[in-house]
PDB file of N, CA and C in Angstrom:
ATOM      1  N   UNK A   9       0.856  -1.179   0.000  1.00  0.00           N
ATOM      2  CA  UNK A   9       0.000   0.000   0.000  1.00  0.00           C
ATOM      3  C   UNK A   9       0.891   1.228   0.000  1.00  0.00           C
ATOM      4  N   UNK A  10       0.680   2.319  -0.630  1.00  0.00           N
ATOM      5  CA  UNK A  10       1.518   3.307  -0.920  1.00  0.00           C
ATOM      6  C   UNK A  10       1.213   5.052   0.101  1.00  0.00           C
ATOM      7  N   UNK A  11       1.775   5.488  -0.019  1.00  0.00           N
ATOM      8  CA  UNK A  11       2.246   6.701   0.863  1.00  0.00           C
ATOM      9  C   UNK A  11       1.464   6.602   2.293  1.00  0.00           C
ATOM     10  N   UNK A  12       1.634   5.278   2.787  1.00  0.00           N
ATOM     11  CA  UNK A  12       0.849   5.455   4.115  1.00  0.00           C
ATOM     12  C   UNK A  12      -0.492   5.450   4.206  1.00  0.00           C
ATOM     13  N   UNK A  13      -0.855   4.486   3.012  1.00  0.00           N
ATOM     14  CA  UNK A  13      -2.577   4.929   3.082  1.00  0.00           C
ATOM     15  C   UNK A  13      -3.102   3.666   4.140  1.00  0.00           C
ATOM     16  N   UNK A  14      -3.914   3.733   5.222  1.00  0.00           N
ATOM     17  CA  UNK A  14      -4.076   2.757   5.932  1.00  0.00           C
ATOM     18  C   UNK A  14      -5.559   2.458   5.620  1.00  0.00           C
ATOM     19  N   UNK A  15      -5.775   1.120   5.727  1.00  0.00           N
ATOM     20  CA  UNK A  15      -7.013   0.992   5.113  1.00  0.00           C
ATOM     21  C   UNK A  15      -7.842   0.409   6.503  1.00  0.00           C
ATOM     22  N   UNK A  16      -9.509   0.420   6.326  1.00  0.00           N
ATOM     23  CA  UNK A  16     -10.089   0.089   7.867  1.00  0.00           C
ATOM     24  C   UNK A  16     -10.674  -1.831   7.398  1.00  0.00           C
ATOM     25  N   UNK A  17     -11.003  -2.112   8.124  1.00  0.00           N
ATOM     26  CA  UNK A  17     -11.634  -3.602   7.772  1.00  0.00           C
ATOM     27  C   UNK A  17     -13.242  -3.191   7.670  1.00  0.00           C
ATOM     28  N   UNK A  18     -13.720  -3.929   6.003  1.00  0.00           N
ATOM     29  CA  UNK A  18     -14.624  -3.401   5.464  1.00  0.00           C
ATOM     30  C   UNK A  18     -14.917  -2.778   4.406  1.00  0.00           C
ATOM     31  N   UNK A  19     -13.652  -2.087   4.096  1.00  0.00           N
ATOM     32  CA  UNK A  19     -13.208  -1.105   3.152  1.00  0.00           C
ATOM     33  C   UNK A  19     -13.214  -1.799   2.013  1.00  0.00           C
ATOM     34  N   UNK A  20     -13.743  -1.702   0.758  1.00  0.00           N
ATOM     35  CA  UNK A  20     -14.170  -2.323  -0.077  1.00  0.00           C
ATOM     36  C   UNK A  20     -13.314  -1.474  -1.493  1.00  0.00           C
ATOM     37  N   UNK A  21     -12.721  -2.452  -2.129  1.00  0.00           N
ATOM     38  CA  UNK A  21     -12.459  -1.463  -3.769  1.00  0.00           C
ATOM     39  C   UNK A  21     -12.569  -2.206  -4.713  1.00  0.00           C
ATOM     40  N   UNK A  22     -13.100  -1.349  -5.789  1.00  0.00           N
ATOM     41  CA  UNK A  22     -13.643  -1.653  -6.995  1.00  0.00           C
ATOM     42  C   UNK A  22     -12.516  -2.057  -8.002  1.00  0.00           C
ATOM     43  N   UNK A  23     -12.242  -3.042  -8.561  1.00  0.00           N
ATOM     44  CA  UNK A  23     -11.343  -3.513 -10.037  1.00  0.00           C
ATOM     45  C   UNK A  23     -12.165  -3.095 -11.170  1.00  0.00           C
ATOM     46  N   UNK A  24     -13.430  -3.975 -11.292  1.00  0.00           N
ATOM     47  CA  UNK A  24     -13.971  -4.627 -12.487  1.00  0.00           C
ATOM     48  C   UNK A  24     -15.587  -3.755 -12.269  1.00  0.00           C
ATOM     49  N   UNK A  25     -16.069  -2.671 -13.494  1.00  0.00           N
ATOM     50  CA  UNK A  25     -17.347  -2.981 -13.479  1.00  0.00           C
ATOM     51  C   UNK A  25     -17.842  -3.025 -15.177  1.00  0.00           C
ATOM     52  N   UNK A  26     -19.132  -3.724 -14.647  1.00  0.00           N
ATOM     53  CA  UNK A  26     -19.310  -4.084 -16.398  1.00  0.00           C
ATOM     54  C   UNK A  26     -20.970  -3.178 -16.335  1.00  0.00           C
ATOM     55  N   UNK A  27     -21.097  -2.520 -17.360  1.00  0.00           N
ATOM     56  CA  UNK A  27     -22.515  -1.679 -17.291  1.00  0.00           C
ATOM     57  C   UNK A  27     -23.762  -2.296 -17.542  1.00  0.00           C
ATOM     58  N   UNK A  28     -23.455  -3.472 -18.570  1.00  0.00           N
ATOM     59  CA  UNK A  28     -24.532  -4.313 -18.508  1.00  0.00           C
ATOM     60  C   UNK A  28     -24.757  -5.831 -17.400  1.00  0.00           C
ATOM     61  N   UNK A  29     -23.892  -5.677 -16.145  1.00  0.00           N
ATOM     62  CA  UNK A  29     -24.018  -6.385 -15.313  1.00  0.00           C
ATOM     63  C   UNK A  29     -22.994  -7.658 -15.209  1.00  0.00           C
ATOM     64  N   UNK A  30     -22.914  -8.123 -14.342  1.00  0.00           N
ATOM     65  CA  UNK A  30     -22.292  -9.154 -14.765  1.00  0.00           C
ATOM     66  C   UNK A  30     -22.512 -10.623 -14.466  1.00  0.00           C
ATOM     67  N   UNK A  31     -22.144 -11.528 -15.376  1.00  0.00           N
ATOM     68  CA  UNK A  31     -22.814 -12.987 -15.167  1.00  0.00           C
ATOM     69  C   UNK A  31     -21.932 -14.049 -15.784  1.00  0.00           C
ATOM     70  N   UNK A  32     -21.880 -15.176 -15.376  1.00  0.00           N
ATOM     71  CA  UNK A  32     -20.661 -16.304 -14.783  1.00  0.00           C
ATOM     72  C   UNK A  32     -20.075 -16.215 -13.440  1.00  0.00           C
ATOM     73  N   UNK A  33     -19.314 -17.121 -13.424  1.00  0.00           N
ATOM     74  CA  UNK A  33     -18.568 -16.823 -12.472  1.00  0.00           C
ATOM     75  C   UNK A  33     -17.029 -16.748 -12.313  1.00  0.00           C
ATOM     76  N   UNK A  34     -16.581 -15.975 -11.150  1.00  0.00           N
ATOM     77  CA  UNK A  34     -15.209 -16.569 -10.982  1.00  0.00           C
ATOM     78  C   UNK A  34     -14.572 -17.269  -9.986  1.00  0.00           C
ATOM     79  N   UNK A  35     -13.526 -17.959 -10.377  1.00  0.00           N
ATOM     80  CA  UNK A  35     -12.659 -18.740  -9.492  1.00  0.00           C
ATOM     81  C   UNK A  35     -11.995 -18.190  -8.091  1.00  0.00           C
ATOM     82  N   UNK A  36     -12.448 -18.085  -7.072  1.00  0.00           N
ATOM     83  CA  UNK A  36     -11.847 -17.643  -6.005  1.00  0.00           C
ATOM     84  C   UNK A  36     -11.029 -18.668  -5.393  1.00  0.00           C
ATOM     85  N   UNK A  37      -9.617 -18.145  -5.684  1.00  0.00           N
ATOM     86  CA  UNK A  37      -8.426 -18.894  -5.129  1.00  0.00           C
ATOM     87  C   UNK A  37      -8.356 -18.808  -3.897  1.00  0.00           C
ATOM     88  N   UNK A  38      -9.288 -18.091  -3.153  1.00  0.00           N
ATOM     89  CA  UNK A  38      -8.558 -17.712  -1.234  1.00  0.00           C
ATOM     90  C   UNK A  38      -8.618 -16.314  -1.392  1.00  0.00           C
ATOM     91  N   UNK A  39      -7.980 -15.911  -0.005  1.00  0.00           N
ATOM     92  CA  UNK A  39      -7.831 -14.315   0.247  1.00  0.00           C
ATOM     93  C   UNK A  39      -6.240 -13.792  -0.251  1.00  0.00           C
ATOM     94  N   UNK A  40      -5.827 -12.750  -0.694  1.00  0.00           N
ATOM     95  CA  UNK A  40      -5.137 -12.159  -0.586  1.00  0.00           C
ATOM     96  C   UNK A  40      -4.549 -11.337  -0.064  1.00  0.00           C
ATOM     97  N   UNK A  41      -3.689 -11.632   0.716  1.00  0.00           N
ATOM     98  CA  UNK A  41      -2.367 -11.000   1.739  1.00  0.00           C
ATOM     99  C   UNK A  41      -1.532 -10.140   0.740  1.00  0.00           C
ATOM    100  N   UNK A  42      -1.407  -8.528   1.566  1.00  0.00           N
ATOM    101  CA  UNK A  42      -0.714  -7.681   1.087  1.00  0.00           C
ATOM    102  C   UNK A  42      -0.430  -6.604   2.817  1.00  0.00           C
ATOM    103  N   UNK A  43       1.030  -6.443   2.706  1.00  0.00           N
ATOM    104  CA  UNK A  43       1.719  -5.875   4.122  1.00  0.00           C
ATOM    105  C   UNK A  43       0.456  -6.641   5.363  1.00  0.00           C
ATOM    106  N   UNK A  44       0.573  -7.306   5.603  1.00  0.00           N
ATOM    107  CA  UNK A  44      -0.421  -7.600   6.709  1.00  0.00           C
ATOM    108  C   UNK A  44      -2.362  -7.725   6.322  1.00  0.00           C
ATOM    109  N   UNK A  45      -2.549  -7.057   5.331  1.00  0.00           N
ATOM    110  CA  UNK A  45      -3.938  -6.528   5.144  1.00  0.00           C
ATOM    111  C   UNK A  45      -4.577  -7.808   4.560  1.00  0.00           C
ATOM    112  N   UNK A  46      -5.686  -8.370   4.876  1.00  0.00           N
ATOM    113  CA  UNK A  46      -6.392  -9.680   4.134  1.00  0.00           C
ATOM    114  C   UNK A  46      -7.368  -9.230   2.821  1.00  0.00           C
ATOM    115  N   UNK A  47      -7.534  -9.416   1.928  1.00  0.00           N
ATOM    116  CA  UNK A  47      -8.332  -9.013   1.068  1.00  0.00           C
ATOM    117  C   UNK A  47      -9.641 -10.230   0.550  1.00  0.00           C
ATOM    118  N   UNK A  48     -10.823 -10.271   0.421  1.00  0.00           N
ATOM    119  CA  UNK A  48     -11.591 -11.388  -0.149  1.00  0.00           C
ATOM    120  C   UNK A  48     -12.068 -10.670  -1.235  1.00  0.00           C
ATOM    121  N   UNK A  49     -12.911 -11.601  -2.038  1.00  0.00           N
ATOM    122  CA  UNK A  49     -13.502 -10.490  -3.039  1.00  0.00           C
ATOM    123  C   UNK A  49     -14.954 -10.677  -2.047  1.00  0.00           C
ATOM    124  N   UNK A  50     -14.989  -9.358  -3.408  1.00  0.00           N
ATOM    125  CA  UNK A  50     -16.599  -8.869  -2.798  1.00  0.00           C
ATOM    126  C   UNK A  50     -17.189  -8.681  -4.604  1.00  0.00           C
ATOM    127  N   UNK A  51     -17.995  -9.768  -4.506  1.00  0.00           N
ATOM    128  CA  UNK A  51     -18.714  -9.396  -6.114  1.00  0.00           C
ATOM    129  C   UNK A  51     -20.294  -8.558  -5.788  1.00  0.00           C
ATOM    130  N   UNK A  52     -20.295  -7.534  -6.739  1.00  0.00           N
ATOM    131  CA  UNK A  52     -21.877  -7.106  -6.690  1.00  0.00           C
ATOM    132  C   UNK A  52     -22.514  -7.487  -8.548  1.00  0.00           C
ATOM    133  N   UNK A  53     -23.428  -6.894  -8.390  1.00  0.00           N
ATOM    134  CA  UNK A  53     -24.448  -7.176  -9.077  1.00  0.00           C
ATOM    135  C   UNK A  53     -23.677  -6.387 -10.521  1.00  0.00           C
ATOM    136  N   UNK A  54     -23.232  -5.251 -10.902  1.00  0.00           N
ATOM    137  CA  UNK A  54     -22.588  -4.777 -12.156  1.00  0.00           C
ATOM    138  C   UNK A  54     -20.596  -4.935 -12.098  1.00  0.00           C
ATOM    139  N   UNK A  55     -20.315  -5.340 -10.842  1.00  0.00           N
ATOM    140  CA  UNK A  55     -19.103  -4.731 -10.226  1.00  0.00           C
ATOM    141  C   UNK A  55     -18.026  -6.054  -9.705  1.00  0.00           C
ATOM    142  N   UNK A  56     -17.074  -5.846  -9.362  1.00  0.00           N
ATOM    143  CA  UNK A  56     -16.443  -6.636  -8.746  1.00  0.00           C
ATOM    144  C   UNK A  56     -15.129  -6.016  -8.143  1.00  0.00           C
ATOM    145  N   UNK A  57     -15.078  -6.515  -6.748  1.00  0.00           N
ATOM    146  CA  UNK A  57     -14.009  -5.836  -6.304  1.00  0.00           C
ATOM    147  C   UNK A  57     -13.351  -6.534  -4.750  1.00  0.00           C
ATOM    148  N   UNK A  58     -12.590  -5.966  -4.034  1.00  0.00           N
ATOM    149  CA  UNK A  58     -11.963  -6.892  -3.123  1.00  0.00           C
ATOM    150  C   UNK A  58     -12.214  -6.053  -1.718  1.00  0.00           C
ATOM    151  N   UNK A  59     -12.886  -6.833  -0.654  1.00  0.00           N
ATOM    152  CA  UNK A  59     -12.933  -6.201   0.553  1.00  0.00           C
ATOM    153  C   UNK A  59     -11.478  -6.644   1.608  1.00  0.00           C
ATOM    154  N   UNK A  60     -11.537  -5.581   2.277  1.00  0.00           N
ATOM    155  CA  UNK A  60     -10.482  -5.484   3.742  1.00  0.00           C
ATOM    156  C   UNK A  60     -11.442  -6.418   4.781  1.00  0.00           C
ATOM    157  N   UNK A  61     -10.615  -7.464   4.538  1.00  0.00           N
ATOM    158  CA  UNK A  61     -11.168  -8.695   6.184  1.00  0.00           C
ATOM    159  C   UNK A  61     -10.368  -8.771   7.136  1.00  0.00           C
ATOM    160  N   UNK A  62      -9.304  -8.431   6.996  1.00  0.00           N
ATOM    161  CA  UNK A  62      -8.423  -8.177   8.233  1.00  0.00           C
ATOM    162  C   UNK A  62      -7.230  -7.290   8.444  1.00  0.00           C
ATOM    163  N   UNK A  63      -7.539  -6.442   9.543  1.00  0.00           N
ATOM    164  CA  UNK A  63      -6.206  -5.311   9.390  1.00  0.00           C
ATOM    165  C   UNK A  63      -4.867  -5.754  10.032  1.00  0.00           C
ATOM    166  N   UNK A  64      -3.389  -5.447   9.714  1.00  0.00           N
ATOM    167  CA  UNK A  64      -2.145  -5.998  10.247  1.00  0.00           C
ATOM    168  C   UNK A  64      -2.633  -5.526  11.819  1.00  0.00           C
ATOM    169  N   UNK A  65      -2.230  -6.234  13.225  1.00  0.00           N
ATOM    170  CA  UNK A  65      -1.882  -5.985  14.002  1.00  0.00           C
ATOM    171  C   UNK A  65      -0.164  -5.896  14.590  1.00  0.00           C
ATOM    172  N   UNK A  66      -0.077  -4.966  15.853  1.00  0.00           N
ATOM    173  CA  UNK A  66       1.185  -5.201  15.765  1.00  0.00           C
ATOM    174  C   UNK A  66       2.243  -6.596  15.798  1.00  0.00           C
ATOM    175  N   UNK A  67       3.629  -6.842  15.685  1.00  0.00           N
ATOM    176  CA  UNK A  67       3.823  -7.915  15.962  1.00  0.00           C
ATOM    177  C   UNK A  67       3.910  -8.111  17.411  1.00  0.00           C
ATOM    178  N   UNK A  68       4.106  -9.242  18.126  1.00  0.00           N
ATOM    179  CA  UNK A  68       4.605  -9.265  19.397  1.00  0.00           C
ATOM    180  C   UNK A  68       6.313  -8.557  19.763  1.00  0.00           C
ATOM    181  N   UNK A  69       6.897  -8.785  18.697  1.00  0.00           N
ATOM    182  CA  UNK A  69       8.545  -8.459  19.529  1.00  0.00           C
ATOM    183  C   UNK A  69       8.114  -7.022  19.434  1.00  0.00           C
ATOM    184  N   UNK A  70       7.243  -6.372  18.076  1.00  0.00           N
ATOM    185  CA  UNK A  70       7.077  -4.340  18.443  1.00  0.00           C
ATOM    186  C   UNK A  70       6.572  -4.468  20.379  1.00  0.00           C
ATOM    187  N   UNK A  71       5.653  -5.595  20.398  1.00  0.00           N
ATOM    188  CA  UNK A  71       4.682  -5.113  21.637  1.00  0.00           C
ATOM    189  C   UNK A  71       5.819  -4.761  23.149  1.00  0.00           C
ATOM    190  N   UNK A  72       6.769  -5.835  22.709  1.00  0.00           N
ATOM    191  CA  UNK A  72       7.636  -6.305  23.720  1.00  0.00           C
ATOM    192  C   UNK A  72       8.791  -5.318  24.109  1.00  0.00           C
ATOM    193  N   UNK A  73       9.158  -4.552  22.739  1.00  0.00           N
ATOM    194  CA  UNK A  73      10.371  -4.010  22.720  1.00  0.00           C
ATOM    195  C   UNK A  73       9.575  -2.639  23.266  1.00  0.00           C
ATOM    196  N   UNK A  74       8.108  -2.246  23.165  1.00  0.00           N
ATOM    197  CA  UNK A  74       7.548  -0.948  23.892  1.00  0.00           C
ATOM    198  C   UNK A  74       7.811  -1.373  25.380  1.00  0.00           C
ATOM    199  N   UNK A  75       7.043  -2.499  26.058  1.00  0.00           N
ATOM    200  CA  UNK A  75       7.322  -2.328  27.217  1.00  0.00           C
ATOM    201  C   UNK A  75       8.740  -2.256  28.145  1.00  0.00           C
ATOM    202  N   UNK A  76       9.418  -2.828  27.585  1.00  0.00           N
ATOM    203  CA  UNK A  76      11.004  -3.070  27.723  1.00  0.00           C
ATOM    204  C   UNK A  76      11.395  -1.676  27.614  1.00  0.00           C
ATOM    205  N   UNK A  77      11.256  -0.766  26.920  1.00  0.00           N
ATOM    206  CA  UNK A  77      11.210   0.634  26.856  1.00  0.00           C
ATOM    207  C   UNK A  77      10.412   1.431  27.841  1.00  0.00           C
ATOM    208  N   UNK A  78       9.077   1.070  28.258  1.00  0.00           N
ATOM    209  CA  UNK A  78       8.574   1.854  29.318  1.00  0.00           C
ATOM    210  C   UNK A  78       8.927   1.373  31.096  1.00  0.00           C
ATOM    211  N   UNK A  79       9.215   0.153  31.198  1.00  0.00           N
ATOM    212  CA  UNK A  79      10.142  -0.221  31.940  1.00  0.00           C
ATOM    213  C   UNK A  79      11.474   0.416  32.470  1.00  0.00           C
ATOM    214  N   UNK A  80      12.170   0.828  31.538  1.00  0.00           N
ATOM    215  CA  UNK A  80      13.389   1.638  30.960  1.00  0.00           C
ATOM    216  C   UNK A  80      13.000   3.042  31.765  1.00  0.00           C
ATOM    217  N   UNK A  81      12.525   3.691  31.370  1.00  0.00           N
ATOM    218  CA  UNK A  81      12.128   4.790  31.734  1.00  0.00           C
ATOM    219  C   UNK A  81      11.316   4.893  32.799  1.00  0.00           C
ATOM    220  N   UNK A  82      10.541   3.729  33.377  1.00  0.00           N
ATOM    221  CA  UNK A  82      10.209   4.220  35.302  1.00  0.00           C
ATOM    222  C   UNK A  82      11.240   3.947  36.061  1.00  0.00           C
ATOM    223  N   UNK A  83      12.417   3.348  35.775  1.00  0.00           N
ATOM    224  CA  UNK A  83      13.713   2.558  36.280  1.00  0.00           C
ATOM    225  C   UNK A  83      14.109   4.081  36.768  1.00  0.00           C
ATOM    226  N   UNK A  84      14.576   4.560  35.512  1.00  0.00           N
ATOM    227  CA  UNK A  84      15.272   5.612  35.248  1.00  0.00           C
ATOM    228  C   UNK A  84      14.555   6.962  36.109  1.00  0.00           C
ATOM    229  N   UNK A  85      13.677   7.078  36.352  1.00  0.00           N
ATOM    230  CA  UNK A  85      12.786   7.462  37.189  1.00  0.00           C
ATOM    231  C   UNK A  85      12.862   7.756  38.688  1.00  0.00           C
ATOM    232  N   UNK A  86      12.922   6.741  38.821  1.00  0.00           N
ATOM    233  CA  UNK A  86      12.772   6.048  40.219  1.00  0.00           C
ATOM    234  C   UNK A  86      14.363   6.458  40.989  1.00  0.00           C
ATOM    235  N   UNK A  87      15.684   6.042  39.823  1.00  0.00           N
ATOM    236  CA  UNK A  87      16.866   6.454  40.296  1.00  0.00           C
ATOM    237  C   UNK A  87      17.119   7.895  40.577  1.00  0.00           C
ATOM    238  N   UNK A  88      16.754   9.021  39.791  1.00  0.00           N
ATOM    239  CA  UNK A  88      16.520  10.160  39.964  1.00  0.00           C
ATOM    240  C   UNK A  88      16.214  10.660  41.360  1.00  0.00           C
ATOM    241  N   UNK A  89      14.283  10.125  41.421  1.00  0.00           N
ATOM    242  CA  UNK A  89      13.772  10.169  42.702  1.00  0.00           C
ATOM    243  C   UNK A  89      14.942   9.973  43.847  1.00  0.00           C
ATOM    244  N   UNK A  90      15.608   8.519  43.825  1.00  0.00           N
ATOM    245  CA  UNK A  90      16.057   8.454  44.895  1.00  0.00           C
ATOM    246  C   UNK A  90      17.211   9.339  45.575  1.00  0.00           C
ATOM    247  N   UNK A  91      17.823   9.641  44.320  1.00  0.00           N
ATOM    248  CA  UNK A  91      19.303  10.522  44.449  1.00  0.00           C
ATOM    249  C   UNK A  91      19.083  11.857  44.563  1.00  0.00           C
ATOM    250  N   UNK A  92      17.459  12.708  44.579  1.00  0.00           N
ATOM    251  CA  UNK A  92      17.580  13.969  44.953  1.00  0.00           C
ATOM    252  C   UNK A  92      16.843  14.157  46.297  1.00  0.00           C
ATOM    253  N   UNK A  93      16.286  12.881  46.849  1.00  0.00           N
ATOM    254  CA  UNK A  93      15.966  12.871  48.420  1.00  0.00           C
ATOM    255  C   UNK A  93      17.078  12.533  49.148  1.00  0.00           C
TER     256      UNK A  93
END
C-alpha cells in the first residue's frame, strides 16, 4: 500500500465494473495477503471488487520491545527520585 494509506476492515475497492451487469462466475483462489492486510472479493451485481477482512496488528517483539522501553524509563525514574531525596 503506498504513501501510508491505511485501510479500515470493510473497506471495499472496486477492479472490475461491467454496465450491462455481470454474469458467470469466478474462481476464487482464497484471500489475498498484502503488508499484513487480508483481502476477499466482494462481487456485486454490475461490479467486482476486493474487501479489507483483516487489518495488520502489531507484531509481538514491536509489543515487547515498547514495554522493555517503558520499563526503561520508570527505572530511570525512580533512580533520579532516589538521588535527589
Amino acid at each position: 500500500l503506498e504513501s501510508g494509506f491505511t485501510a479500515k476492515k470493510g473497506d471495499t475497492f472496486t477492479f472490475l465494473t461491467a454496465g450491462n451487469g455481470l454474469t458467470g462466475s469466478f474462481t476464487d483462489s482464497g484471500p489475498l495477503t498484502v503488508d499484513g492486510y487480508v483481502f476477499d472479493f466482494a462481487p456485486g451485481t454490475d461490479n467486482l471488487g476486493l474487501q479489507v477482512t483483516t487489518v495488520p496488528t502489531p507484531e509481538p517483539a514491536t509489543l515487547a520491545l515498547l514495554a522493555v522501553g517503558g520499563l526503561g524509563l520508570l527505572a530511570g525514574r525512580r533512580r533520579r527520585a532516589r538521588v535527589e531525596s
